[in-house]
Each structure stands twice: as structure tokens, then as C-alpha cells.
Amino acid sequence: MTTFTHTIDGVAESSDQHFDVINPATAAAFAQCPSVSRDQLDRAVAAARSAFESWSKLPPAVRREHIANFAHGLAAKIDAIGPVLTREQGKPLGQAKWEIGGAVHELEEMCKMDLPYQLIRDDGKHRVELIYHPIGVVGAITPWNFPIILAAHKIAHGLYAGNTMVLKPSPYTPLATLLMGEVARTALPRGVLNVVAGGNEVGQWMTEHEGIDRISFTGSVPTGKKVLASASGTLKRVTLELGGNDPAIVLDDADLAAITPNLFRGAFLNAGQICMAVKRIYAPEKLYEPLIEGLAKLAQAHRVGDGFEDGVEMGPLQNKMQFDKVNAILEDTKKHSGVRVAAGGHTLNRPGYFIAPTVVAAPHDDMRLVREEQFGPVVPVMKYRELDDAVRRANDTRFGLCASVWTTNPPKGAEVAKRIEAGTVWVNHHVGSEADMPFGGFKESGVGRELGAIGLASYLEPQVVKVPLA
Ligand code: NAD
């Protein structure tokens, strides 16, 4: 049985306390994970602080080479880490390997851009420059849906900017991330990337910690609010990548045959457990029934099962809490008059946290399924008459992460996209991140951005230097 360890100052460490890691496809524990102690966390922070002295002074091109080295090390371990990710997270093995491959790609791509610099003024009297310093030690906290790629986003820009890091994954999916730490032991100078696992209390220790200067958090809205409150004690720099309730608006000129498979993928990839999944669909009256029929057909044909079974396209919900939450939302949905479950609507009769891909014809916007972030394989489709009404309903939410518009007329789609209150709006696409596109939310979906030039700048402290020339 594999033994999993933290990486603290470039060295493997276990802990006195351990906790079970559950395979969501069986609901049974399959591994033990060490639970970092307060003293170990303090040592990880101290190691990062000590490594910061030399790491922050390296030329960015040298840091880029180190990060590329780390990316190569990760690429070499895809076949070893992929099965661990499937076992702890539930996603099909091919998708687990695809996630790790994506992380390798992002680590390389995100470090290609230059660090920011601006000559503000050089008018013969003064030279005024805007330069950027690394902030210090970053505390990175990740959720359980995409533990590897979300960690890679934080590692790439956090380290490339000259900071060092303590990374803590979710207690539901800690193991693949601990294996990333193993890669760091040989690929990066010691102390630059420390990886520790533990319960939610470790996240709180990090957000309060005087030795941590910046928090990069990805998770739910309620936890994000706690992080912001807790980080205020030391006025840490904070970015929050939080939940979403993404609307997809289908325009009346849409070609259903072309868009339905993409809409389906946007809603059901990773069993719907994606911050930026399609979570509500608004369809015009004339396309409403055919769209529901098309989505329901795909849902019925979608192969659900253990991520190690051949041909499986969708795994279970990642944990019991999420499984119970989605089931409760489903039960609430069925109580509403006029609701029609066009596909799925039930759990699978086997161990594990499986829910069949579910498509709901939903006549009301005030149901939990429409108002809340379901974060599961259940999507409601709502009807609209006037486009203005669809846009108003799409914006009638405290969330504002992503959205999409589906049409055969992309310029018209772009006009509608600009009216939606969300950090990213795609036309004829939904779900995905790219190294040069800043990602984050309006409203309660987050604070700040990751990725792109804005994301990189968020790991730096700007400084104005004004010098007289006379
Ligand atoms: P969560 O908020 O429960 O946990 C996220 C992380 O926070 C975990 O590592 C957890 O241990 C830690 N944590 C818990 N309590 C803490 C505290 N008081 N202080 C500091 N850290 C604490 O989220 P989750 O259930 O793991 O993930 C699902 C949520 O994440 C969904 O809402 C989803 O939309 C969101 N998400 C957002 C993005 C994005 O980029 N916007 C990406 C993926 C997931």
C-alpha cells in the first residue's frame, strides 16, 4: 500500500494523526492520509519564508526553468498519479490523466508571459517607474473537484512571480496533491513548494498565520467568506475563486443539432462538479421541447460508473455530503407543480455516490435547483419568450462566475454576452480555462482573478519609484 507524506522543506514527513480517504465509487476508505500538526504547518511556513530569500532574487527566466522542470516531473508521473486521482475523486481515469496533462500544460503556458513593468513617465524632469515585487509566502487552498489543475494555476503564477508556497488540498482529495509535492522535492529548490494535508482547520490556521502574506483560495462561497474574515486579521492579500450558478442562454436562431452535445458536456463533465459548469439553461419557446428531448437522449446514453470501468464517461459525486445535497435538491424539485424529469432523477442502485444524469423541464425560477449551486449532474431547462427576460433572469443571482450564449449569429451572441454579469461569457462554448484569459467571478463568485496578466499581477506588490533627473 502506498504511503502518502507531506513535503516540508523538500523532505517527506508523516504525522502522528491520520484520516481515512474514501473512494466515492465504493463509499469505502482505501487509504490513510497524514494530518499535518500545527507545529508541522509552522515549519512549512518557516521553510517557505527561508526559501523566499533566494527564490525571490532569481531572474524570472530561471524561475521559469525550475517550474518547467516541475512540469516535466509531473508529466512523467501521469500514469502513477492518474489512478490515485480517480480513486479519491471519482472521475474516469482518462479524465484524471487529462486533468494532470492539463496541469502540465498550464504550468508551462502560464510562465511564458513577462512579469509586469511600466514606465509611467520620463518627461525630462522625472523618471517614474511602476515595478512589481513578489509578496512573500503564499498559502494556497484547493477544493476537491479539480485538485491538480487548480493547484497548478496557483503554483505557476505564485512561484513564477517570485513567491514561495504552502499548498493545502481538500481533505476529501489530498493524495494526488501530496504526490505533486513528491515531484517538487526533486524538481524545485527546497522550501519553495511545501505541500501539507489535513482537515479544514488547517485552512483556517493558514488564513490566520502571521508568516503567510497572501492567500489564494478556491472553494465554496460560505468558506470564502470565512477566509476573507480570517485573513483580515493580518490584512493578507487574498484572491477568492468561488462557486457559480452559470446560465446558458440559447437564442432562437440556435442550431440544436450542433449545440446540444456541447451544452450537455458543459453541464455534465465531472458529474457537474465544476465551478463553471452550465447550471441553468434558458431556451426560447420554440426550441424548449426539442432541446429537452436532445439533452435527455444524451443523458440516457451517458455511461455512469466506477472511473476504472472501461468506457465510463461520468463517475460518482465526490463525497457523501455533496451526494446528500444534490439528492435533497432533486427531492425539492420534484415537489414543484409542473416540473418534468425528462431523464434520470434517481440514484444508482449500487454502492457509492452515484446519481443518474438528470434533465429537468423546470417551469419555475424560484426552486432550489435554479437558485442554488447544485454542483452535481442535474440541470434545469427554463423557457423564455423575450430575450430581455432571459437576460434579466440569468442575472438574477448572487453568483457571477461564467455564462454562455448559443447562436448561429456570433456577433449577436457577443452583444448578449456583454449584458450578462459574469467574469467569463462564452459564445457557443462553456467550461475551460486558458493561460492568457483572466478567470474569476462577479458578485459572490469571487474576489480578484487567476490566470492571464491580471492573475499574475495579483501575486505581486506594485511599487512606484519616482526619481528626479536633474
Ligand atoms: P470548500 O469551501 O468546502 O473547501 C475548499 C477548501 O477550503 C478545502 O481545502 C477546505 O479544507 C478548505 N477550508 C474549509 N474550511 C476552511 C476555513 N474555515 N478556512 C480556510 N480553508 C478552509 O469547497 P469544496 O466543497 O471543496 O469545493 C466546491 C466549491 O468550490 C464549489 O462551490 C465550487 O463552485 C467551488 N470552486 C470554484 C472554482 C473557481 O475557480 N471559481 C473552482 C473549483 C471549485
Short mmCIF file of C-alpha atoms and ligand atoms in Angstrom, two decimals:
data_model
loop_
_atom_site.label_atom_id
_atom_site.label_comp_id
_atom_site.label_asym_id
_atom_site.label_seq_id
_atom_site.Cartn_x
_atom_site.Cartn_y
_atom_site.Cartn_z
CA MET A 1 0.00 0.00 0.00
CA THR A 2 1.34 3.41 -0.96
CA THR A 3 2.35 5.65 1.92
CA PHE A 4 1.49 9.30 1.47
CA THR A 5 3.59 12.05 3.01
CA HIS A 6 3.68 15.83 3.28
CA THR A 7 6.52 17.75 1.66
CA ILE A 8 8.05 20.19 4.13
CA ASP A 9 11.31 21.95 3.26
CA GLY A 10 11.93 19.45 0.46
CA VAL A 11 11.64 16.43 2.75
CA ALA A 12 8.95 13.74 3.20
CA GLU A 13 7.18 13.85 6.57
CA SER A 14 4.36 11.86 8.06
CA SER A 15 2.22 12.88 11.07
CA ASP A 16 1.06 11.26 14.31
CA GLN A 17 -2.58 11.65 13.26
CA HIS A 18 -4.10 10.19 10.08
CA PHE A 19 -7.55 10.27 8.47
CA ASP A 20 -9.36 7.99 6.02
CA VAL A 21 -9.67 8.84 2.35
CA ILE A 22 -12.89 7.44 0.81
CA ASN A 23 -13.33 6.13 -2.72
CA PRO A 24 -16.65 7.72 -3.79
CA ALA A 25 -17.30 4.87 -6.25
CA THR A 26 -17.48 2.38 -3.35
CA ALA A 27 -18.07 4.61 -0.30
CA ALA A 28 -15.23 2.69 1.39
CA ALA A 29 -11.93 4.00 2.75
CA PHE A 30 -8.94 2.97 0.64
CA ALA A 31 -6.03 4.94 2.10
CA GLN A 32 -4.83 6.83 5.12
CA CYS A 33 -3.63 10.38 4.83
CA PRO A 34 -1.35 12.10 7.36
CA SER A 35 -2.96 15.07 9.11
CA VAL A 36 -0.47 17.92 9.47
CA SER A 37 0.05 19.24 13.02
CA ARG A 38 0.20 22.91 13.90
CA ASP A 39 3.93 22.56 14.53
CA GLN A 40 4.45 20.98 11.11
CA LEU A 41 2.47 23.75 9.42
CA ASP A 42 4.62 26.33 11.23
CA ARG A 43 7.74 24.58 9.95
CA ALA A 44 6.37 24.50 6.40
CA VAL A 45 5.70 28.25 6.58
CA ALA A 46 9.19 28.86 8.02
CA ALA A 47 10.74 26.78 5.22
CA ALA A 48 8.84 28.80 2.61
CA ARG A 49 9.94 32.06 4.26
CA SER A 50 13.56 30.98 4.32
CA ALA A 51 13.44 29.80 0.66
CA PHE A 52 11.89 33.13 -0.33
CA GLU A 53 15.21 34.89 0.33
CA SER A 54 16.96 33.27 -2.62
CA TRP A 55 13.98 32.27 -4.82
CA SER A 56 12.63 35.83 -5.00
CA LYS A 57 16.02 37.10 -6.18
CA LEU A 58 16.38 34.66 -9.08
CA PRO A 59 15.79 36.13 -12.54
CA PRO A 60 12.24 35.26 -13.70
CA ALA A 61 13.69 33.24 -16.61
CA VAL A 62 15.48 30.97 -14.12
CA ARG A 63 12.33 30.54 -12.05
CA ARG A 64 10.52 29.68 -15.30
CA GLU A 65 13.09 26.92 -15.95
CA HIS A 66 12.55 25.48 -12.46
CA ILE A 67 8.78 25.47 -12.98
CA ALA A 68 9.22 23.80 -16.40
CA ASN A 69 11.32 21.20 -14.61
CA PHE A 70 8.48 20.65 -12.15
CA ALA A 71 6.02 20.37 -15.07
CA HIS A 72 8.23 17.71 -16.72
CA GLY A 73 8.42 15.80 -13.44
CA LEU A 74 4.63 15.88 -13.19
CA ALA A 75 4.25 14.74 -16.80
CA ALA A 76 6.48 11.75 -16.07
CA LYS A 77 4.13 10.71 -13.23
CA ILE A 78 0.79 10.95 -15.04
CA ASP A 79 0.39 7.17 -15.10
CA ALA A 80 1.15 6.92 -11.39
CA ILE A 81 -0.91 9.90 -10.16
CA GLY A 82 -3.91 9.39 -12.50
CA PRO A 83 -5.25 6.25 -10.74
CA VAL A 84 -4.85 7.90 -7.32
CA LEU A 85 -6.87 10.87 -8.56
CA THR A 86 -9.60 8.59 -9.93
CA ARG A 87 -9.75 6.59 -6.71
CA GLU A 88 -10.07 9.63 -4.43
CA GLN A 89 -12.05 11.96 -6.70
CA GLY A 90 -14.21 9.53 -8.70
CA LYS A 91 -13.62 10.90 -12.20
CA PRO A 92 -12.95 8.42 -15.04
CA LEU A 93 -9.28 7.51 -15.40
CA GLY A 94 -8.95 9.15 -18.83
CA GLN A 95 -10.30 12.40 -17.40
CA ALA A 96 -7.96 12.16 -14.40
CA LYS A 97 -4.96 11.83 -16.71
CA TRP A 98 -6.34 14.64 -18.87
CA GLU A 99 -6.53 16.86 -15.76
CA ILE A 100 -2.88 16.17 -14.89
CA GLY A 101 -1.82 16.68 -18.52
CA GLY A 102 -3.74 19.98 -18.46
CA ALA A 103 -1.86 20.99 -15.31
CA VAL A 104 1.46 20.29 -17.04
CA HIS A 105 0.36 22.42 -19.99
CA GLU A 106 -0.82 25.31 -17.79
CA LEU A 107 2.39 25.29 -15.72
CA GLU A 108 4.34 25.83 -18.92
CA GLU A 109 1.97 28.24 -20.69
CA MET A 110 1.31 30.49 -17.69
CA CYS A 111 5.02 31.23 -17.23
CA LYS A 112 5.53 32.34 -20.84
CA MET A 113 4.20 35.85 -20.20
CA ASP A 114 6.57 38.54 -18.94
CA LEU A 115 6.33 39.91 -15.43
CA PRO A 116 4.63 43.32 -15.45
CA TYR A 117 6.58 46.60 -15.59
CA GLN A 118 5.52 50.10 -16.64
CA LEU A 119 7.48 53.24 -17.35
CA ILE A 120 4.82 55.71 -16.19
CA ARG A 121 6.64 58.91 -17.10
CA ASP A 122 10.02 60.08 -18.39
CA ASP A 123 9.50 63.77 -19.14
CA GLY A 124 12.98 65.21 -18.68
CA LYS A 125 12.19 66.17 -15.09
CA HIS A 126 11.39 62.80 -13.58
CA ARG A 127 11.58 59.15 -14.38
CA VAL A 128 8.62 57.35 -12.82
CA GLU A 129 8.54 53.56 -12.92
CA LEU A 130 5.97 51.03 -11.76
CA ILE A 131 7.83 47.93 -10.68
CA TYR A 132 6.49 44.77 -9.05
CA HIS A 133 7.84 42.83 -6.06
CA PRO A 134 6.96 39.30 -5.02
CA ILE A 135 4.69 39.35 -1.95
CA GLY A 136 6.25 36.60 0.18
CA VAL A 137 4.74 33.30 1.28
CA VAL A 138 1.51 32.25 -0.46
CA GLY A 139 -0.97 29.95 1.26
CA ALA A 140 -2.81 28.02 -1.46
CA ILE A 141 -6.04 26.21 -0.56
CA THR A 142 -7.83 23.99 -3.09
CA PRO A 143 -11.20 22.15 -3.38
CA TRP A 144 -11.99 18.53 -4.24
CA ASN A 145 -13.30 18.78 -7.80
CA PHE A 146 -10.08 19.51 -9.75
CA PRO A 147 -7.31 19.27 -7.16
CA ILE A 148 -4.40 19.06 -9.59
CA ILE A 149 -5.17 21.66 -12.21
CA LEU A 150 -6.37 24.21 -9.66
CA ALA A 151 -3.16 23.72 -7.65
CA ALA A 152 -1.15 24.11 -10.88
CA HIS A 153 -2.73 27.52 -11.53
CA LYS A 154 -1.63 28.73 -8.10
CA ILE A 155 1.83 27.16 -8.31
CA ALA A 156 2.57 28.54 -11.80
CA HIS A 157 1.92 32.23 -11.19
CA GLY A 158 2.61 32.16 -7.45
CA LEU A 159 6.15 30.82 -7.87
CA TYR A 160 6.93 32.48 -11.20
CA ALA A 161 6.20 35.87 -9.58
CA GLY A 162 8.92 35.05 -7.02
CA ASN A 163 6.84 33.90 -4.06
CA THR A 164 7.15 30.62 -2.22
CA MET A 165 4.18 28.50 -1.18
CA VAL A 166 2.43 26.24 1.27
CA LEU A 167 -0.26 24.26 -0.57
CA LYS A 168 -3.13 22.50 1.20
CA PRO A 169 -5.63 20.32 -0.72
CA SER A 170 -9.14 19.40 0.39
CA PRO A 171 -9.30 16.61 2.99
CA TYR A 172 -11.61 14.75 0.55
CA THR A 173 -8.94 14.58 -2.18
CA PRO A 174 -5.50 15.08 -0.59
CA LEU A 175 -3.49 12.22 -2.08
CA ALA A 176 -2.79 13.19 -5.71
CA THR A 177 -1.73 16.64 -4.45
CA LEU A 178 0.69 15.05 -1.95
CA LEU A 179 2.20 13.22 -4.94
CA MET A 180 2.66 16.61 -6.63
CA GLY A 181 4.68 17.51 -3.54
CA GLU A 182 6.89 14.48 -4.16
CA VAL A 183 7.64 15.84 -7.63
CA ALA A 184 8.58 19.21 -6.08
CA ARG A 185 11.16 17.54 -3.82
CA THR A 186 13.46 16.85 -6.75
CA ALA A 187 12.31 19.46 -9.27
CA LEU A 188 12.37 22.64 -7.17
CA PRO A 189 14.78 24.13 -4.61
CA ARG A 190 13.83 23.00 -1.10
CA GLY A 191 11.19 25.03 0.70
CA VAL A 192 9.86 26.71 -2.45
CA LEU A 193 6.76 24.49 -2.63
CA ASN A 194 5.58 22.81 0.57
CA VAL A 195 2.53 20.54 0.40
CA VAL A 196 0.63 19.56 3.54
CA ALA A 197 -2.66 17.72 4.06
CA GLY A 198 -5.16 17.98 6.89
CA GLY A 199 -8.68 18.96 7.84
CA ASN A 200 -10.49 22.24 7.33
CA GLU A 201 -8.86 23.63 10.49
CA VAL A 202 -5.52 23.69 8.63
CA GLY A 203 -7.08 26.10 6.12
CA GLN A 204 -8.07 28.34 8.98
CA TRP A 205 -4.58 28.15 10.56
CA MET A 206 -3.18 29.26 7.20
CA THR A 207 -5.53 32.19 6.74
CA GLU A 208 -4.67 33.43 10.27
CA HIS A 209 -0.93 32.69 10.05
CA GLU A 210 1.40 35.66 10.55
CA GLY A 211 4.04 34.01 8.35
CA ILE A 212 1.72 33.84 5.31
CA ASP A 213 1.37 37.03 3.25
CA ARG A 214 -1.15 36.06 0.62
CA ILE A 215 -3.99 33.55 0.35
CA SER A 216 -5.05 32.02 -2.93
CA PHE A 217 -8.31 30.23 -2.19
CA THR A 218 -10.58 28.14 -4.41
CA GLY A 219 -13.73 26.70 -2.87
CA SER A 220 -17.30 27.48 -1.90
CA VAL A 221 -18.86 30.88 -1.22
CA PRO A 222 -19.52 30.24 2.51
CA THR A 223 -15.91 29.15 3.12
CA GLY A 224 -14.61 32.04 1.01
CA LYS A 225 -16.40 34.47 3.32
CA LYS A 226 -14.73 32.83 6.33
CA VAL A 227 -11.35 33.08 4.59
CA LEU A 228 -11.82 36.79 3.93
CA ALA A 229 -12.80 37.43 7.56
CA SER A 230 -9.92 35.40 8.92
CA ALA A 231 -7.30 36.91 6.57
CA SER A 232 -8.33 40.41 7.66
CA GLY A 233 -6.50 39.92 10.96
CA THR A 234 -3.16 40.26 9.16
CA LEU A 235 -4.51 42.12 6.09
CA LYS A 236 -3.26 39.38 3.78
CA ARG A 237 -3.67 39.82 0.06
CA VAL A 238 -6.47 37.45 -0.94
CA THR A 239 -7.97 36.04 -4.10
CA LEU A 240 -11.15 34.01 -3.85
CA GLU A 241 -12.28 31.73 -6.67
CA LEU A 242 -15.73 30.65 -5.51
CA GLY A 243 -18.87 28.97 -6.71
CA GLY A 244 -21.09 29.72 -9.65
CA ASN A 245 -24.61 29.21 -10.93
CA ASP A 246 -23.80 29.65 -14.59
CA PRO A 247 -26.65 30.39 -17.00
CA ALA A 248 -26.59 29.25 -20.63
CA ILE A 249 -28.93 31.24 -22.88
CA VAL A 250 -29.96 29.57 -26.13
CA LEU A 251 -31.02 32.13 -28.76
CA ASP A 252 -33.92 31.40 -31.11
CA ASP A 253 -31.59 31.04 -34.14
CA ALA A 254 -29.52 28.28 -32.48
CA ASP A 255 -28.77 25.05 -34.36
CA LEU A 256 -29.76 22.43 -31.78
CA ALA A 257 -28.06 19.54 -33.56
CA ALA A 258 -24.77 21.44 -33.38
CA ILE A 259 -25.00 22.81 -29.84
CA THR A 260 -26.76 20.15 -27.77
CA PRO A 261 -23.70 17.88 -27.28
CA ASN A 262 -21.60 20.88 -26.19
CA LEU A 263 -24.27 22.15 -23.83
CA PHE A 264 -24.57 18.64 -22.38
CA ARG A 265 -20.81 18.42 -21.86
CA GLY A 266 -20.81 21.84 -20.17
CA ALA A 267 -23.42 20.64 -17.69
CA PHE A 268 -22.29 17.06 -17.01
CA LEU A 269 -18.49 16.97 -17.26
CA ASN A 270 -17.00 15.86 -13.93
CA ALA A 271 -20.57 14.91 -12.88
CA GLY A 272 -21.47 18.61 -12.94
CA GLN A 273 -18.95 19.31 -10.19
CA ILE A 274 -17.28 22.26 -11.88
CA CYS A 275 -17.46 25.82 -10.62
CA MET A 276 -18.09 26.95 -14.20
CA ALA A 277 -20.45 24.16 -15.27
CA VAL A 278 -23.70 25.02 -17.05
CA LYS A 279 -26.11 25.08 -14.09
CA ARG A 280 -29.24 26.66 -15.65
CA ILE A 281 -30.38 26.63 -19.29
CA TYR A 282 -32.78 29.23 -20.73
CA ALA A 283 -34.38 28.21 -24.04
CA PRO A 284 -36.81 30.12 -26.28
CA GLU A 285 -40.33 28.70 -26.52
CA LYS A 286 -39.92 27.13 -29.98
CA LEU A 287 -36.70 25.28 -29.04
CA TYR A 288 -37.67 24.36 -25.47
CA GLU A 289 -39.14 20.88 -26.04
CA PRO A 290 -36.67 19.75 -28.75
CA LEU A 291 -33.74 20.90 -26.58
CA ILE A 292 -35.01 18.99 -23.56
CA GLU A 293 -35.53 15.93 -25.74
CA GLY A 294 -31.99 16.18 -27.16
CA LEU A 295 -30.38 16.64 -23.73
CA ALA A 296 -32.45 13.79 -22.25
CA LYS A 297 -31.34 11.41 -25.03
CA LEU A 298 -27.70 12.18 -24.31
CA ALA A 299 -28.28 11.80 -20.55
CA GLN A 300 -29.87 8.37 -21.02
CA ALA A 301 -26.96 7.19 -23.18
CA HIS A 302 -24.25 8.59 -20.87
CA ARG A 303 -22.26 5.78 -19.25
CA VAL A 304 -22.02 6.23 -15.49
CA GLY A 305 -19.85 4.05 -13.26
CA ASP A 306 -16.59 3.49 -11.44
CA GLY A 307 -13.88 5.55 -13.13
CA PHE A 308 -11.80 2.40 -13.67
CA GLU A 309 -14.50 0.63 -15.73
CA ASP A 310 -13.97 0.71 -19.49
CA GLY A 311 -16.00 3.25 -21.40
CA VAL A 312 -17.30 5.10 -18.33
CA GLU A 313 -17.97 8.77 -19.08
CA MET A 314 -19.13 10.00 -15.69
CA GLY A 315 -18.22 8.95 -12.16
CA PRO A 316 -19.98 9.41 -8.81
CA LEU A 317 -20.46 12.56 -6.77
CA GLN A 318 -17.23 13.10 -4.87
CA ASN A 319 -18.49 12.77 -1.29
CA LYS A 320 -21.48 11.85 0.83
CA MET A 321 -22.22 15.46 1.81
CA GLN A 322 -22.44 16.53 -1.85
CA PHE A 323 -24.45 13.41 -2.75
CA ASP A 324 -26.97 14.20 0.02
CA LYS A 325 -27.14 17.84 -1.04
CA VAL A 326 -27.87 17.06 -4.69
CA ASN A 327 -30.45 14.45 -3.68
CA ALA A 328 -32.16 16.97 -1.39
CA ILE A 329 -32.29 19.49 -4.25
CA LEU A 330 -33.72 16.80 -6.51
CA GLU A 331 -36.42 15.91 -3.97
CA ASP A 332 -37.30 19.59 -3.58
CA THR A 333 -37.50 19.93 -7.38
CA LYS A 334 -39.95 17.04 -7.71
CA LYS A 335 -42.33 18.68 -5.22
CA HIS A 336 -42.94 21.66 -7.51
CA SER A 337 -46.00 21.59 -9.74
CA GLY A 338 -45.41 21.32 -13.48
CA VAL A 339 -41.86 20.00 -13.14
CA ARG A 340 -40.98 17.17 -15.52
CA VAL A 341 -37.95 14.95 -15.04
CA ALA A 342 -37.02 14.18 -18.65
CA ALA A 343 -34.06 11.92 -17.83
CA GLY A 344 -32.52 10.45 -14.68
CA GLY A 345 -33.88 11.81 -11.42
CA HIS A 346 -32.62 8.94 -9.29
CA THR A 347 -29.54 7.45 -7.61
CA LEU A 348 -27.92 4.29 -9.00
CA ASN A 349 -28.63 1.04 -7.24
CA ARG A 350 -25.03 0.26 -6.29
CA PRO A 351 -22.58 1.30 -3.56
CA GLY A 352 -21.02 4.73 -3.94
CA TYR A 353 -22.41 8.18 -4.51
CA PHE A 354 -23.93 7.83 -7.98
CA ILE A 355 -26.74 9.99 -9.38
CA ALA A 356 -28.00 9.41 -12.93
CA PRO A 357 -27.53 12.35 -15.33
CA THR A 358 -30.73 14.30 -14.86
CA VAL A 359 -32.51 16.78 -17.12
CA VAL A 360 -35.42 18.71 -15.64
CA ALA A 361 -38.03 20.74 -17.52
CA ALA A 362 -38.44 23.48 -14.95
CA PRO A 363 -41.30 25.94 -15.13
CA HIS A 364 -40.24 27.93 -12.03
CA ASP A 365 -37.15 30.08 -11.36
CA ASP A 366 -37.69 30.04 -7.60
CA MET A 367 -36.78 26.39 -6.96
CA ARG A 368 -33.57 25.43 -5.14
CA LEU A 369 -32.33 23.78 -8.36
CA VAL A 370 -32.40 27.15 -10.13
CA ARG A 371 -31.43 29.46 -7.24
CA GLU A 372 -28.58 27.43 -5.67
CA GLU A 373 -25.33 25.98 -6.98
CA GLN A 374 -26.34 22.31 -7.33
CA PHE A 375 -22.77 21.14 -8.16
CA GLY A 376 -23.99 17.80 -9.49
CA PRO A 377 -25.36 16.05 -12.61
CA VAL A 378 -28.80 17.68 -12.57
CA VAL A 379 -29.61 20.52 -14.96
CA PRO A 380 -32.84 22.56 -15.19
CA VAL A 381 -34.12 23.92 -18.51
CA MET A 382 -36.35 27.00 -18.36
CA LYS A 383 -38.49 28.61 -21.07
CA TYR A 384 -38.40 32.28 -22.10
CA ARG A 385 -40.43 34.43 -24.50
CA GLU A 386 -38.40 37.64 -24.74
CA LEU A 387 -34.60 37.70 -24.82
CA ASP A 388 -34.56 40.64 -22.39
CA ASP A 389 -36.43 38.48 -19.91
CA ALA A 390 -33.87 35.66 -20.29
CA VAL A 391 -31.00 38.10 -19.65
CA ARG A 392 -32.78 39.52 -16.60
CA ARG A 393 -33.35 36.05 -15.16
CA ALA A 394 -29.78 34.98 -15.94
CA ASN A 395 -28.54 37.99 -13.93
CA ASP A 396 -31.00 37.49 -11.07
CA THR A 397 -28.49 35.74 -8.80
CA ARG A 398 -25.80 36.47 -6.20
CA PHE A 399 -23.38 34.41 -8.32
CA GLY A 400 -21.47 35.72 -11.34
CA LEU A 401 -18.78 33.27 -12.38
CA CYS A 402 -19.38 32.32 -16.04
CA ALA A 403 -22.16 32.14 -18.62
CA SER A 404 -22.71 31.26 -22.26
CA VAL A 405 -24.83 32.29 -25.25
CA TRP A 406 -25.68 29.79 -28.02
CA THR A 407 -26.46 31.06 -31.51
CA THR A 408 -25.70 30.79 -35.23
CA ASN A 409 -25.02 34.55 -35.15
CA PRO A 410 -21.80 35.08 -33.10
CA PRO A 411 -21.84 38.92 -33.28
CA LYS A 412 -25.37 38.90 -31.85
CA GLY A 413 -24.14 36.37 -29.26
CA ALA A 414 -21.35 38.78 -28.29
CA GLU A 415 -23.88 41.58 -27.73
CA VAL A 416 -25.93 39.37 -25.43
CA ALA A 417 -22.75 38.13 -23.69
CA LYS A 418 -21.79 41.68 -22.70
CA ARG A 419 -25.12 42.12 -20.88
CA ILE A 420 -24.51 39.16 -18.57
CA GLU A 421 -22.98 39.82 -15.15
CA ALA A 422 -20.24 37.19 -15.09
CA GLY A 423 -16.44 37.04 -15.18
CA THR A 424 -16.31 34.93 -18.37
CA VAL A 425 -19.01 34.64 -21.03
CA TRP A 426 -18.50 32.31 -23.97
CA VAL A 427 -20.41 32.20 -27.25
CA ASN A 428 -21.15 28.61 -28.35
CA HIS A 429 -18.91 27.13 -25.67
CA HIS A 430 -18.94 26.56 -21.90
CA VAL A 431 -16.23 25.32 -19.47
CA GLY A 432 -12.47 25.67 -19.79
CA SER A 433 -9.61 27.89 -18.76
CA GLU A 434 -6.74 29.27 -20.80
CA ALA A 435 -3.41 30.61 -19.57
CA ASP A 436 -3.91 34.09 -21.03
CA MET A 437 -7.57 34.56 -20.03
CA PRO A 438 -8.12 36.06 -16.54
CA PHE A 439 -10.61 33.91 -14.67
CA GLY A 440 -12.82 34.85 -11.73
CA GLY A 441 -16.23 35.97 -10.65
CA PHE A 442 -18.52 38.96 -10.39
CA LYS A 443 -20.56 39.35 -7.18
CA GLU A 444 -20.27 36.48 -4.66
CA SER A 445 -18.43 34.23 -7.13
CA GLY A 446 -15.13 35.69 -6.01
CA VAL A 447 -12.63 38.43 -5.40
CA GLY A 448 -9.82 39.02 -7.89
CA ARG A 449 -8.73 36.92 -10.85
CA GLU A 450 -6.43 33.98 -11.53
CA LEU A 451 -4.69 33.38 -14.90
CA GLY A 452 -3.77 35.97 -17.51
CA ALA A 453 -1.82 39.14 -16.84
CA ILE A 454 -4.26 40.19 -14.09
CA GLY A 455 -3.79 36.87 -12.31
CA LEU A 456 -0.01 37.12 -12.47
CA ALA A 457 -0.08 40.71 -11.15
CA SER A 458 -2.17 39.55 -8.19
CA TYR A 459 0.86 37.63 -6.91
CA LEU A 460 2.93 40.84 -6.95
CA GLU A 461 3.05 44.04 -4.93
CA PRO A 462 3.24 47.15 -7.15
CA GLN A 463 5.75 49.88 -6.24
CA VAL A 464 6.14 53.35 -7.75
CA VAL A 465 9.71 54.69 -7.93
CA LYS A 466 9.97 58.42 -8.78
CA VAL A 467 13.45 59.79 -9.43
CA PRO A 468 14.38 63.44 -10.32
CA LEU A 469 16.51 63.62 -13.45
CA ALA A 470 18.10 66.99 -12.80
P1 NAD B 1 -14.95 24.18 0.41
O1 NAD B 1 -15.12 25.65 0.51
O2 NAD B 1 -15.73 23.32 1.31
O3 NAD B 1 -13.42 23.77 0.64
C1 NAD B 1 -12.39 24.32 -0.13
C2 NAD B 1 -11.09 24.27 0.67
O4 NAD B 1 -11.20 25.13 1.80
C3 NAD B 1 -10.72 22.89 1.20
O5 NAD B 1 -9.33 22.71 1.07
C4 NAD B 1 -11.09 23.01 2.67
O6 NAD B 1 -10.35 22.14 3.52
C5 NAD B 1 -10.75 24.46 2.95
N1 NAD B 1 -11.42 25.05 4.11
C6 NAD B 1 -12.54 24.65 4.73
N2 NAD B 1 -12.85 25.48 5.75
C7 NAD B 1 -11.90 26.43 5.76
C8 NAD B 1 -11.68 27.60 6.55
N3 NAD B 1 -12.51 27.95 7.54
N4 NAD B 1 -10.61 28.37 6.26
C9 NAD B 1 -9.79 28.07 5.24
N5 NAD B 1 -9.93 26.97 4.46
C10 NAD B 1 -10.99 26.16 4.71
O7 NAD B 1 -15.22 23.86 -1.12
P2 NAD B 1 -15.33 22.43 -1.80
O8 NAD B 1 -16.64 21.86 -1.37
O9 NAD B 1 -14.07 21.67 -1.58
O10 NAD B 1 -15.38 22.80 -3.35
C11 NAD B 1 -16.55 23.03 -4.06
C12 NAD B 1 -16.77 24.51 -4.26
O11 NAD B 1 -15.62 25.10 -4.87
C13 NAD B 1 -17.92 24.81 -5.19
O12 NAD B 1 -18.68 25.88 -4.66
C14 NAD B 1 -17.22 25.24 -6.48
O13 NAD B 1 -18.00 26.06 -7.31
C15 NAD B 1 -16.03 25.93 -5.94
N6 NAD B 1 -14.97 26.00 -6.97
C16 NAD B 1 -14.64 27.22 -7.50
C17 NAD B 1 -13.69 27.30 -8.51
C18 NAD B 1 -13.32 28.62 -9.12
O14 NAD B 1 -12.26 28.70 -9.75
N7 NAD B 1 -14.13 29.67 -9.01
C19 NAD B 1 -13.06 26.15 -8.97
C20 NAD B 1 -13.42 24.93 -8.40
C21 NAD B 1 -14.37 24.87 -7.39
#
